[in-house]
mmCIF file of N, CA and C in Angstrom:
data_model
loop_
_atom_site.group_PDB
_atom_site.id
_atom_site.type_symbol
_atom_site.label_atom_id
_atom_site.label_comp_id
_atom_site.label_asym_id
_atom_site.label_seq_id
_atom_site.Cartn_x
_atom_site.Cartn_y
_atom_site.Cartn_z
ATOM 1 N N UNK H 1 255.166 -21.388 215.745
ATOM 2 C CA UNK H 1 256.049 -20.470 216.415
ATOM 3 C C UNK H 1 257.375 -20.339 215.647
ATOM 4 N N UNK H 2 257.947 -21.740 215.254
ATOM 5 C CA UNK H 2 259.182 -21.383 214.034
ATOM 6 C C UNK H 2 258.886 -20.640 213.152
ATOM 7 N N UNK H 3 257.949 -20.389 212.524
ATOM 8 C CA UNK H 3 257.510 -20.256 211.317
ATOM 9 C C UNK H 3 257.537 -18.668 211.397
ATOM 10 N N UNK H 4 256.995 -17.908 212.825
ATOM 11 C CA UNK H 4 256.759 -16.562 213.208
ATOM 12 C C UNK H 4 258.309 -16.182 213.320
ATOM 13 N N UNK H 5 259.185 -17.037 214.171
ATOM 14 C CA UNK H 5 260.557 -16.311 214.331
ATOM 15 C C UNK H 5 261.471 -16.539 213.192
ATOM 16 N N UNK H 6 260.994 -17.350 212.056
ATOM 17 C CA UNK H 6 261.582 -17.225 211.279
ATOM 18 C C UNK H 6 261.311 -15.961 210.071
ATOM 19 N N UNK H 7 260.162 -16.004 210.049
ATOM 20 C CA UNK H 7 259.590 -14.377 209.331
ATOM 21 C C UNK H 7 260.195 -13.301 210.303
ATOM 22 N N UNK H 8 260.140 -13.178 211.740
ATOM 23 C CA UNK H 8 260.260 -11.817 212.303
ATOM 24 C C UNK H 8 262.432 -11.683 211.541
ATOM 25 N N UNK H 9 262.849 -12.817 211.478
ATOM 26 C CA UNK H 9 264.336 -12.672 211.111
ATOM 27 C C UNK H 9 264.392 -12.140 209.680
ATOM 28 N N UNK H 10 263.940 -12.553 208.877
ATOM 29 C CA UNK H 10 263.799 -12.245 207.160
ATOM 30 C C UNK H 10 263.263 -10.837 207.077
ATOM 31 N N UNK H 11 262.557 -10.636 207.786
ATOM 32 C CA UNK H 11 262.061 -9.212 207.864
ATOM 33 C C UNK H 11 263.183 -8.355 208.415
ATOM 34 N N UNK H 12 263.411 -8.208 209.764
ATOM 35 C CA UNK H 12 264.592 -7.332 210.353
ATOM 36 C C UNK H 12 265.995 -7.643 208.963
ATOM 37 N N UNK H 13 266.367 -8.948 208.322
ATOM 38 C CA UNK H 13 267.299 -8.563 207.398
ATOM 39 C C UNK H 13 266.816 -7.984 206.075
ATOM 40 N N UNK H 14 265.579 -7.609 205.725
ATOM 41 C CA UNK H 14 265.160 -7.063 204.485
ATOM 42 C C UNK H 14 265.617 -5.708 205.155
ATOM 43 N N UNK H 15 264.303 -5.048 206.377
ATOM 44 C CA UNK H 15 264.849 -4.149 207.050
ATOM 45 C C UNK H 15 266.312 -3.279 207.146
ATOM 46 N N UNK H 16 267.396 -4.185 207.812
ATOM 47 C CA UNK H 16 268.473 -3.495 208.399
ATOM 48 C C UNK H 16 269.148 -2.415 206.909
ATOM 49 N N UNK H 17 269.370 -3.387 205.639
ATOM 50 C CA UNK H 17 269.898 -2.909 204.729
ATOM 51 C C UNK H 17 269.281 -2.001 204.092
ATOM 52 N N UNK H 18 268.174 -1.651 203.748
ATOM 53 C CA UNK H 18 267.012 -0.702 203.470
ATOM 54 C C UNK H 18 267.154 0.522 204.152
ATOM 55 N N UNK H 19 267.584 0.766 205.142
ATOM 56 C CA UNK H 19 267.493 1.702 206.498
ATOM 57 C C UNK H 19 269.033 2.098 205.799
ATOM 58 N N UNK H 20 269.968 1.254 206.218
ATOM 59 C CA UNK H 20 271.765 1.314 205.718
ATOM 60 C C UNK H 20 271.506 2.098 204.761
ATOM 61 N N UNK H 21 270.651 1.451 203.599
ATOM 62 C CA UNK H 21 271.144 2.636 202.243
ATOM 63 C C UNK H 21 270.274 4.136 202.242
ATOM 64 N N UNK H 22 269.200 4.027 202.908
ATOM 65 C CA UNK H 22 268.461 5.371 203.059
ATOM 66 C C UNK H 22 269.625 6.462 203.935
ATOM 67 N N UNK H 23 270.306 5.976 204.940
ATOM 68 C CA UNK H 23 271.221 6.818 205.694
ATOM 69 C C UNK H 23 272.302 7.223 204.423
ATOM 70 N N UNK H 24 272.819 6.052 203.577
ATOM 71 C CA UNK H 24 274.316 5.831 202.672
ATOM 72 C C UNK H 24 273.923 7.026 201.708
ATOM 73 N N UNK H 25 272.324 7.317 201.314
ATOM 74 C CA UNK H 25 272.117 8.134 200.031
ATOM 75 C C UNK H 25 271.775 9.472 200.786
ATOM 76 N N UNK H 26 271.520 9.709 201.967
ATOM 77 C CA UNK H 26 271.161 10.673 202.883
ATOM 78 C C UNK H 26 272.797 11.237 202.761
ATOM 79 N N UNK H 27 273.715 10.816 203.258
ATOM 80 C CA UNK H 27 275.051 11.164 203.653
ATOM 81 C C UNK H 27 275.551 11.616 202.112
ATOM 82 N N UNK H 28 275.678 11.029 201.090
ATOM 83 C CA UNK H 28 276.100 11.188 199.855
ATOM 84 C C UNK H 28 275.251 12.601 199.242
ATOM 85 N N UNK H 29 274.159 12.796 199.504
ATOM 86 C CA UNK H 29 272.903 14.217 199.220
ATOM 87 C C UNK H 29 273.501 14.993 199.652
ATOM 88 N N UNK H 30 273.965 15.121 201.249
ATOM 89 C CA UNK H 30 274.637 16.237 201.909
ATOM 90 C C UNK H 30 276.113 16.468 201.690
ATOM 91 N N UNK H 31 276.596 15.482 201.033
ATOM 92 C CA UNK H 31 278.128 15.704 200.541
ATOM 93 C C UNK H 31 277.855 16.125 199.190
ATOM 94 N N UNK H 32 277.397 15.913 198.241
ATOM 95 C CA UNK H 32 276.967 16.706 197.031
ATOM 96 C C UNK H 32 276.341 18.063 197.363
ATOM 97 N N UNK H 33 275.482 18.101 197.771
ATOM 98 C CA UNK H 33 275.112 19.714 198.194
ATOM 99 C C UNK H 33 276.307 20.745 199.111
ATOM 100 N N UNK H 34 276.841 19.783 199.484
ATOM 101 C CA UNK H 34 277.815 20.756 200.604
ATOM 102 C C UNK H 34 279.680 21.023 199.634
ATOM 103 N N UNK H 35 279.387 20.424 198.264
ATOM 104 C CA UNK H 35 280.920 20.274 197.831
ATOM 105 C C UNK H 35 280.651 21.311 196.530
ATOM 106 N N UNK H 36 279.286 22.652 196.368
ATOM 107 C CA UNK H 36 279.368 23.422 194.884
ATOM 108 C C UNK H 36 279.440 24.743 195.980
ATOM 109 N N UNK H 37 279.809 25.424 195.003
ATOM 110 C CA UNK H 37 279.290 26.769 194.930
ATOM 111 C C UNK H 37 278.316 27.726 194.206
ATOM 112 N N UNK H 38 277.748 28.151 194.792
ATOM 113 C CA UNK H 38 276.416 28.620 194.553
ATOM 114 C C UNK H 38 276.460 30.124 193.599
ATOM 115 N N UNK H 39 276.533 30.004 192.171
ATOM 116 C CA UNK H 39 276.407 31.212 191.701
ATOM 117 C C UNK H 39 275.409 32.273 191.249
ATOM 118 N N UNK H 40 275.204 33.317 191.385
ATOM 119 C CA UNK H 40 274.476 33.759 191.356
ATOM 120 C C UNK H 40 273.697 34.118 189.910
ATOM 121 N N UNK H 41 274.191 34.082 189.033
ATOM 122 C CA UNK H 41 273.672 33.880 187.737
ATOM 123 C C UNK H 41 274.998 33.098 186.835
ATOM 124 N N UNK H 42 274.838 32.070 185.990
ATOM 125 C CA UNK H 42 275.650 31.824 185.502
ATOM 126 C C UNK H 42 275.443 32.321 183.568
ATOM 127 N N UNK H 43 274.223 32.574 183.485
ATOM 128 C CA UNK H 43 274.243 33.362 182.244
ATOM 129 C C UNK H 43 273.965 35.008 182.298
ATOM 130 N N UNK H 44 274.825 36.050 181.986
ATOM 131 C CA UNK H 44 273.965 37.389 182.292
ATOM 132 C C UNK H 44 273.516 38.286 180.097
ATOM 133 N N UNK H 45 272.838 38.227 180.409
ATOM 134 C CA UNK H 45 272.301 39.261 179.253
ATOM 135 C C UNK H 45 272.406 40.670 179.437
ATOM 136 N N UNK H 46 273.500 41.909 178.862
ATOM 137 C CA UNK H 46 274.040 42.319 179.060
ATOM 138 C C UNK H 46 272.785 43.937 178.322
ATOM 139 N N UNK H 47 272.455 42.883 177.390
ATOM 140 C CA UNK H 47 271.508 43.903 176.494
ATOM 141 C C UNK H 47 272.548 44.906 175.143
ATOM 142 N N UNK H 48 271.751 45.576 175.090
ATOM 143 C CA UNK H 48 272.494 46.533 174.539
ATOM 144 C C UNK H 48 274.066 47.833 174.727
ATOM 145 N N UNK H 49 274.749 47.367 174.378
ATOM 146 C CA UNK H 49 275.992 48.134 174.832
ATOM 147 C C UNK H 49 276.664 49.184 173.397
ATOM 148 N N UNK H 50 277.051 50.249 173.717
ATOM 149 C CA UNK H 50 277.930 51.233 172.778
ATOM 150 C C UNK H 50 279.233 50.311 171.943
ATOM 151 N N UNK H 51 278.932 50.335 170.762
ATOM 152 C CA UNK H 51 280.342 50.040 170.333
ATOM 153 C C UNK H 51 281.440 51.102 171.173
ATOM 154 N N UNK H 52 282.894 50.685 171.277
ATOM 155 C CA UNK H 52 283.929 50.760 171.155
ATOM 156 C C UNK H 52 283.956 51.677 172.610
ATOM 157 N N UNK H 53 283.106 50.616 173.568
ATOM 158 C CA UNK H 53 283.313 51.191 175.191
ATOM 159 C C UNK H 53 283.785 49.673 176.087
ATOM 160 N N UNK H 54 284.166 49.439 176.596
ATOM 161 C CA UNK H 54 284.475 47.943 177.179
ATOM 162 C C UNK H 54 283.403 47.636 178.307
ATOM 163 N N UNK H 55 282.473 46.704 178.580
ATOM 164 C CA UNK H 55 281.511 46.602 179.542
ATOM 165 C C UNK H 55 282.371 45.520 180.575
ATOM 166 N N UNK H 56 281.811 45.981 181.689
ATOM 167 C CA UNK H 56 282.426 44.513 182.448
ATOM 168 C C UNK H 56 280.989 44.244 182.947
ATOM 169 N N UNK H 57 281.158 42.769 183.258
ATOM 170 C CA UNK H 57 280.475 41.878 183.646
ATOM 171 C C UNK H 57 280.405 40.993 184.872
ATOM 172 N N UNK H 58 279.968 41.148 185.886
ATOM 173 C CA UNK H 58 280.432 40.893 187.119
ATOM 174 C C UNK H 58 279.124 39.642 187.327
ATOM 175 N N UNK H 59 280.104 38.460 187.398
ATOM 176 C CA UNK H 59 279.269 37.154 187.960
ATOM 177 C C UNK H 59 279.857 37.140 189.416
ATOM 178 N N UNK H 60 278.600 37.188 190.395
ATOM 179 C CA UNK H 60 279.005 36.564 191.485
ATOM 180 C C UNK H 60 278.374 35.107 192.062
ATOM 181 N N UNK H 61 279.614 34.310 193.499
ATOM 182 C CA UNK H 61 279.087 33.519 193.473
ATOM 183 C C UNK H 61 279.106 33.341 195.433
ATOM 184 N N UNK H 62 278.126 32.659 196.041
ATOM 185 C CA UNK H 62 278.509 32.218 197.461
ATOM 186 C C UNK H 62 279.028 31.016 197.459
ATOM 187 N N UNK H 63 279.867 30.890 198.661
ATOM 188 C CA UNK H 63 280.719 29.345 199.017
ATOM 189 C C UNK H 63 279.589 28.689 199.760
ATOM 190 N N UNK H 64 278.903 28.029 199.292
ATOM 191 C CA UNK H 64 278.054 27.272 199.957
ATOM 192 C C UNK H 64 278.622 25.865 200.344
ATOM 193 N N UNK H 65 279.897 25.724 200.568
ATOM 194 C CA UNK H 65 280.772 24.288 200.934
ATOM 195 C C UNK H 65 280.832 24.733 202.677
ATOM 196 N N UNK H 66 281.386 23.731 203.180
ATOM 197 C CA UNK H 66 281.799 24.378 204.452
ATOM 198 C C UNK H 66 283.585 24.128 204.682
ATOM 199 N N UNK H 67 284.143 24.625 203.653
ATOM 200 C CA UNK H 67 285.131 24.539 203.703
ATOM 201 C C UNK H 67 285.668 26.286 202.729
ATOM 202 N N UNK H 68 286.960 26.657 202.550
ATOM 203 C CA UNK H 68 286.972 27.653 201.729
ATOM 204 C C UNK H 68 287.480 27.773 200.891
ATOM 205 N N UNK H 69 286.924 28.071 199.975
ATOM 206 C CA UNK H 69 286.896 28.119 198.146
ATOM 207 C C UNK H 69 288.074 29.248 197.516
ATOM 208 N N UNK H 70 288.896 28.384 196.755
ATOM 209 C CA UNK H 70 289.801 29.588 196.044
ATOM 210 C C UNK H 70 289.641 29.518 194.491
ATOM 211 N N UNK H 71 289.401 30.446 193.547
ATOM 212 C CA UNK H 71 289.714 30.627 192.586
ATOM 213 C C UNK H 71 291.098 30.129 191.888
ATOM 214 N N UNK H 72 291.239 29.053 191.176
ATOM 215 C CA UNK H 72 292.281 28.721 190.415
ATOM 216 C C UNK H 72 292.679 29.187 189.324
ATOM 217 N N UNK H 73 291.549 29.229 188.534
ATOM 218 C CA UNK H 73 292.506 29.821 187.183
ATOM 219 C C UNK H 73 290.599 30.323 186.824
ATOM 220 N N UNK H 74 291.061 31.650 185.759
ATOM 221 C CA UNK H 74 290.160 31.969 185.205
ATOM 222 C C UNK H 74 290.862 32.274 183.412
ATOM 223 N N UNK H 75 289.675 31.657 182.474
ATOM 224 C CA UNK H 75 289.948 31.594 181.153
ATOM 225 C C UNK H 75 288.865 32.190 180.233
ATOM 226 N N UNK H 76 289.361 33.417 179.879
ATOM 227 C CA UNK H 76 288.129 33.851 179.104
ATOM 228 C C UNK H 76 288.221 33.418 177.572
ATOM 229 N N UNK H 77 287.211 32.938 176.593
ATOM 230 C CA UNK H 77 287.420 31.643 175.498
ATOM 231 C C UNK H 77 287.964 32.747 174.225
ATOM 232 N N UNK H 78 288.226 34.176 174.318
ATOM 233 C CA UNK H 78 288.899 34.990 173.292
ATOM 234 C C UNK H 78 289.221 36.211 173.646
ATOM 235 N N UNK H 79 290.314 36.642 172.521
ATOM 236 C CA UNK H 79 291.594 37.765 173.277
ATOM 237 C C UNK H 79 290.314 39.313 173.630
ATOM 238 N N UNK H 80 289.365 38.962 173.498
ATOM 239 C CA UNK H 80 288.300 40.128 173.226
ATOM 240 C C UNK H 80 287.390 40.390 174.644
ATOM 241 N N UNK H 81 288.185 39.237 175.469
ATOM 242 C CA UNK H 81 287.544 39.406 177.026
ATOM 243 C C UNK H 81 288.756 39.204 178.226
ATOM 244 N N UNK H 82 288.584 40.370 178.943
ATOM 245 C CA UNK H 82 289.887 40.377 179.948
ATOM 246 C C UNK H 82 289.434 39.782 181.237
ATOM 247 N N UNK H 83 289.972 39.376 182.078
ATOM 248 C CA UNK H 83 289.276 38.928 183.207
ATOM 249 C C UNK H 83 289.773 39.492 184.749
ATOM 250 N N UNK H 84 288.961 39.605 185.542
ATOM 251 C CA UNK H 84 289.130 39.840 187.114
ATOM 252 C C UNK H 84 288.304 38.564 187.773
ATOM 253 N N UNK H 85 289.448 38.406 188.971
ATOM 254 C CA UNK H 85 288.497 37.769 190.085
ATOM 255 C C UNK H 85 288.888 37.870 191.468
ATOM 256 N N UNK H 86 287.971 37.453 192.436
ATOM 257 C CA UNK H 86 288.540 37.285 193.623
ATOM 258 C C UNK H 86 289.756 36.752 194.023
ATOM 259 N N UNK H 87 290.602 37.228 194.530
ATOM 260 C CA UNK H 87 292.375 36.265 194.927
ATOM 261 C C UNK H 87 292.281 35.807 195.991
ATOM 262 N N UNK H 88 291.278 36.163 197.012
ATOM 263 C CA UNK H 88 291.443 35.723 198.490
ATOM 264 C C UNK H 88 290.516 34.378 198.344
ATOM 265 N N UNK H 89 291.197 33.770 199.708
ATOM 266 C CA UNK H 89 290.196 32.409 199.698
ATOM 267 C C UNK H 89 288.918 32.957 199.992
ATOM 268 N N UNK H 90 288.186 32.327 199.518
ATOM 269 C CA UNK H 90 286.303 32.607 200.425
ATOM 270 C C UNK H 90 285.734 31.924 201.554
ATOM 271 N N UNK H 91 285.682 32.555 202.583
ATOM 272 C CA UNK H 91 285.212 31.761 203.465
ATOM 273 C C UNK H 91 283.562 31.185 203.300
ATOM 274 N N UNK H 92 283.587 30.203 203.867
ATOM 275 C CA UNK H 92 282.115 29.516 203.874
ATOM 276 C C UNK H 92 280.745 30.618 204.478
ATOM 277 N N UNK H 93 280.074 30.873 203.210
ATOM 278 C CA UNK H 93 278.556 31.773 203.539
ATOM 279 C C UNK H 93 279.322 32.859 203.057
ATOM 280 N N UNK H 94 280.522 33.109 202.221
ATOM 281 C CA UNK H 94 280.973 34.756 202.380
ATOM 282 C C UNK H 94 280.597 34.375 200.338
ATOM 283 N N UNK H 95 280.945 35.978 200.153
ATOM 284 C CA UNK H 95 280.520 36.173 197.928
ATOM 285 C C UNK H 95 282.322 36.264 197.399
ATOM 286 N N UNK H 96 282.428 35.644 196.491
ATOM 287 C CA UNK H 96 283.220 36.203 195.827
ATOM 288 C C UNK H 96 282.911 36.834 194.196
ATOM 289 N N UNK H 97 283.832 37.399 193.331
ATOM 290 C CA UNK H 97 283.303 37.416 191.760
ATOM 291 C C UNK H 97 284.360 36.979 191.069
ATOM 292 N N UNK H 98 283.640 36.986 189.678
ATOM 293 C CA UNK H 98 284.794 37.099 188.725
ATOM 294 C C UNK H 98 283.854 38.058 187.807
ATOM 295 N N UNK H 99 285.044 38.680 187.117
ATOM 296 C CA UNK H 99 284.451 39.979 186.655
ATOM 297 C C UNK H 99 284.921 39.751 184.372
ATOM 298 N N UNK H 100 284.422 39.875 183.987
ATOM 299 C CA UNK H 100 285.018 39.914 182.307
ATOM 300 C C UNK H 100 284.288 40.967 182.001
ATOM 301 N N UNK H 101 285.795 41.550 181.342
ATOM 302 C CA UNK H 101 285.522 42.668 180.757
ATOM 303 C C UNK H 101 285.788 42.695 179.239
ATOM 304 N N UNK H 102 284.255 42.585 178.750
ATOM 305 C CA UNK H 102 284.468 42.847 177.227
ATOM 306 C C UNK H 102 284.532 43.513 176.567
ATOM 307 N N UNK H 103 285.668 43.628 175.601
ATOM 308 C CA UNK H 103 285.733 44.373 174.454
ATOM 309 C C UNK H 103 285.107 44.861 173.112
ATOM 310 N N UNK H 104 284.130 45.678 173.585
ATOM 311 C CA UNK H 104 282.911 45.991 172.691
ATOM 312 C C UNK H 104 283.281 47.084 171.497
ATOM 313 N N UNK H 105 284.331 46.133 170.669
ATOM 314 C CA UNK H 105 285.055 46.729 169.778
ATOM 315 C C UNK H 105 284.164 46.810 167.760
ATOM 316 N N UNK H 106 283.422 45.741 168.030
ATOM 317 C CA UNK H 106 282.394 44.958 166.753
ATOM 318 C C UNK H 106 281.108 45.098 167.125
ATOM 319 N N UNK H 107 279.911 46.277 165.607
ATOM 320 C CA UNK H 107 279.155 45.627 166.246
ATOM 321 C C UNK H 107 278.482 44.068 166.033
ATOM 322 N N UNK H 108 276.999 44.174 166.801
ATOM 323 C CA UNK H 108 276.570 43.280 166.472
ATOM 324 C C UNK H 108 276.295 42.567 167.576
ATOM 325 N N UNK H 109 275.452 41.544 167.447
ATOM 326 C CA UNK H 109 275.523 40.680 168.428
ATOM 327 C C UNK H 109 276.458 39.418 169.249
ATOM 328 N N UNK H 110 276.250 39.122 170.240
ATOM 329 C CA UNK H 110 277.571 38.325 170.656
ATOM 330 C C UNK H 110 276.998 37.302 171.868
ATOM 331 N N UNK H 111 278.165 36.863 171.959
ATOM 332 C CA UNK H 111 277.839 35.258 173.321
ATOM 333 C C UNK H 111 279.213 35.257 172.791
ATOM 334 N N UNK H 112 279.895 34.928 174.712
ATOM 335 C CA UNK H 112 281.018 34.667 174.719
ATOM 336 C C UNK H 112 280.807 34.147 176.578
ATOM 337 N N UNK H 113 282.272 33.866 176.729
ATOM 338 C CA UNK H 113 282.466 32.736 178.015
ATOM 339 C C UNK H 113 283.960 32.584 178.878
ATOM 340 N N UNK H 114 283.508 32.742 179.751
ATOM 341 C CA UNK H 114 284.521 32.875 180.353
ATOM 342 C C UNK H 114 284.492 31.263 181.613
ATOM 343 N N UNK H 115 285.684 30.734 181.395
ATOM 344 C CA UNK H 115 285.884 29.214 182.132
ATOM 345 C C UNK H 115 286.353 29.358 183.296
ATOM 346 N N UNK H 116 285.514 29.102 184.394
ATOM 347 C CA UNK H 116 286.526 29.078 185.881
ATOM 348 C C UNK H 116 286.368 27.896 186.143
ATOM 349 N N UNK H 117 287.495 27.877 187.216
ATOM 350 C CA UNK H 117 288.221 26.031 187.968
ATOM 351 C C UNK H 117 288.459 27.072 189.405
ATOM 352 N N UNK H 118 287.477 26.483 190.509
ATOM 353 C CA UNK H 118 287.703 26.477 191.661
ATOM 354 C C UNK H 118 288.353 25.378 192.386
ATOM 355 N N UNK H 119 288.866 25.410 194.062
ATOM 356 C CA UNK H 119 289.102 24.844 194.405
ATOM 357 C C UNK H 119 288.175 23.766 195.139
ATOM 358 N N UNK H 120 287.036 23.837 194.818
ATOM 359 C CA UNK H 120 286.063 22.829 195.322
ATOM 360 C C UNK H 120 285.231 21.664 194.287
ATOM 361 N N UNK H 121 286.042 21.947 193.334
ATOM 362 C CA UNK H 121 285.851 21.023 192.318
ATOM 363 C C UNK H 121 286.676 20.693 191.180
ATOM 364 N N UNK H 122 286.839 19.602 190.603
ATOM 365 C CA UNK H 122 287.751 18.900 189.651
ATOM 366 C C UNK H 122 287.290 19.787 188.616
ATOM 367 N N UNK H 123 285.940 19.710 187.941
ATOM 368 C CA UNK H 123 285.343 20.065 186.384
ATOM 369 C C UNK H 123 285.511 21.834 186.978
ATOM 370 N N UNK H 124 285.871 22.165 185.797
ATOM 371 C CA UNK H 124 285.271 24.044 185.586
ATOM 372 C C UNK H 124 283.707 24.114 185.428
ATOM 373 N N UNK H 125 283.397 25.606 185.679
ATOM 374 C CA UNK H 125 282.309 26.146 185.336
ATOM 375 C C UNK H 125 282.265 26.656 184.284
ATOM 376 N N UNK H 126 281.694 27.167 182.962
ATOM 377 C CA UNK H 126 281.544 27.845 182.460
ATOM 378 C C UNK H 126 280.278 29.059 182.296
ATOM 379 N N UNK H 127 280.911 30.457 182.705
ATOM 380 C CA UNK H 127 279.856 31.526 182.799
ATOM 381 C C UNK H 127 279.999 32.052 181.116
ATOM 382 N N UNK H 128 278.884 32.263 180.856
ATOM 383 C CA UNK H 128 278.328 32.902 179.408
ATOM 384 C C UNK H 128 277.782 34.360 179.708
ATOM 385 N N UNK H 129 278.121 35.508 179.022
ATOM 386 C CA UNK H 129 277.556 36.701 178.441
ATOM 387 C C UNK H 129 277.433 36.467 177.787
ATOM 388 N N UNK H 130 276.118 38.183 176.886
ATOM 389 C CA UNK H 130 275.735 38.094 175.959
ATOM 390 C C UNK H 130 275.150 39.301 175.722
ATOM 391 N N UNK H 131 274.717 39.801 174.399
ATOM 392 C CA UNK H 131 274.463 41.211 174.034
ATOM 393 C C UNK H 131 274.527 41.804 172.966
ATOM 394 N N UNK H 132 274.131 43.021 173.242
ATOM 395 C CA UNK H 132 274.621 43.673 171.413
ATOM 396 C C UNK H 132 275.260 44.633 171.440
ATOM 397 N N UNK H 133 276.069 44.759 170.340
ATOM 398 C CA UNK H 133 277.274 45.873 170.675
ATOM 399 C C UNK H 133 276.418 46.983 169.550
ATOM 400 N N UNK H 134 276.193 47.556 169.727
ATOM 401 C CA UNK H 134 275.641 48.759 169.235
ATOM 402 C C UNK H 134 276.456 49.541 168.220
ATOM 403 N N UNK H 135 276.603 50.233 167.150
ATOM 404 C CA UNK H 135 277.225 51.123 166.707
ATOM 405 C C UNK H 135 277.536 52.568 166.858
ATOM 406 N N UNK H 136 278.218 53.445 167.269
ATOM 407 C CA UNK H 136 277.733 54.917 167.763
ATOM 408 C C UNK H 136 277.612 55.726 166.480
#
């Protein structure tokens, strides 16, 4: 009979902590999923574009946090891309964008990037276009 209540104890303490961390990594899943925003493409292929017309490029994204998301700074990586974005906060389940507008001044082909820093995260994103600038 010792022998049984001493197993049924070793068991419930293998138990209790096993259970603890399945809830600890459960809670940490839903705080990672609940702290991005959800974009809707983060690379767009633009294809073929006219030299010496400016294309814009509209990335959008949903606030999938349950809190609301502001745009901090947007950085496009050369003087050859202008940028737009949303100014208002985003509410949770609502779209915002950011928009780059490139200067399809060269032809040829291209990849370029534009860096955003929201308010729901420390690291930036980086969104990439891409395409060919055509000659007329």
């Amino acid at each position: 009979m010792k022998i049984l209540k001493t197993s049924l104890i070793a068991l419930s303490l293998m138990v209790i902590p096993a259970s603890a961390s399945v809830l600890n990594v459960n809670n940490i899943i839903e705080n990672v999923a609940d702290a991005v925003i959800s974009w809707k493409s983060e690379t767009i292929d633009v294809g073929e574009i006219p030299q010496g017309t400016p294309k814009n490029i509209k990335f959008e994204f949903t606030n999938a946090t349950s809190k609301t998301v502001l745009i901090t700074n947007v950085k496009a990586a050369c003087g050859c891309t202008a940028t737009d974005y949303s100014k208002e906060s985003i509410a949770p389940g609502k779209t915002g964008y950011v928009n780059a507008i490139y200067n399809a001044a060269s032809a040829g082909s291209f990849t370029k990037s534009v860096t955003v820093t929201t308010s729901d995260s420390d690291s930036a994103k980086q969104l990439t276009f891409k395409g060919t600038v055509v000659a007329k």
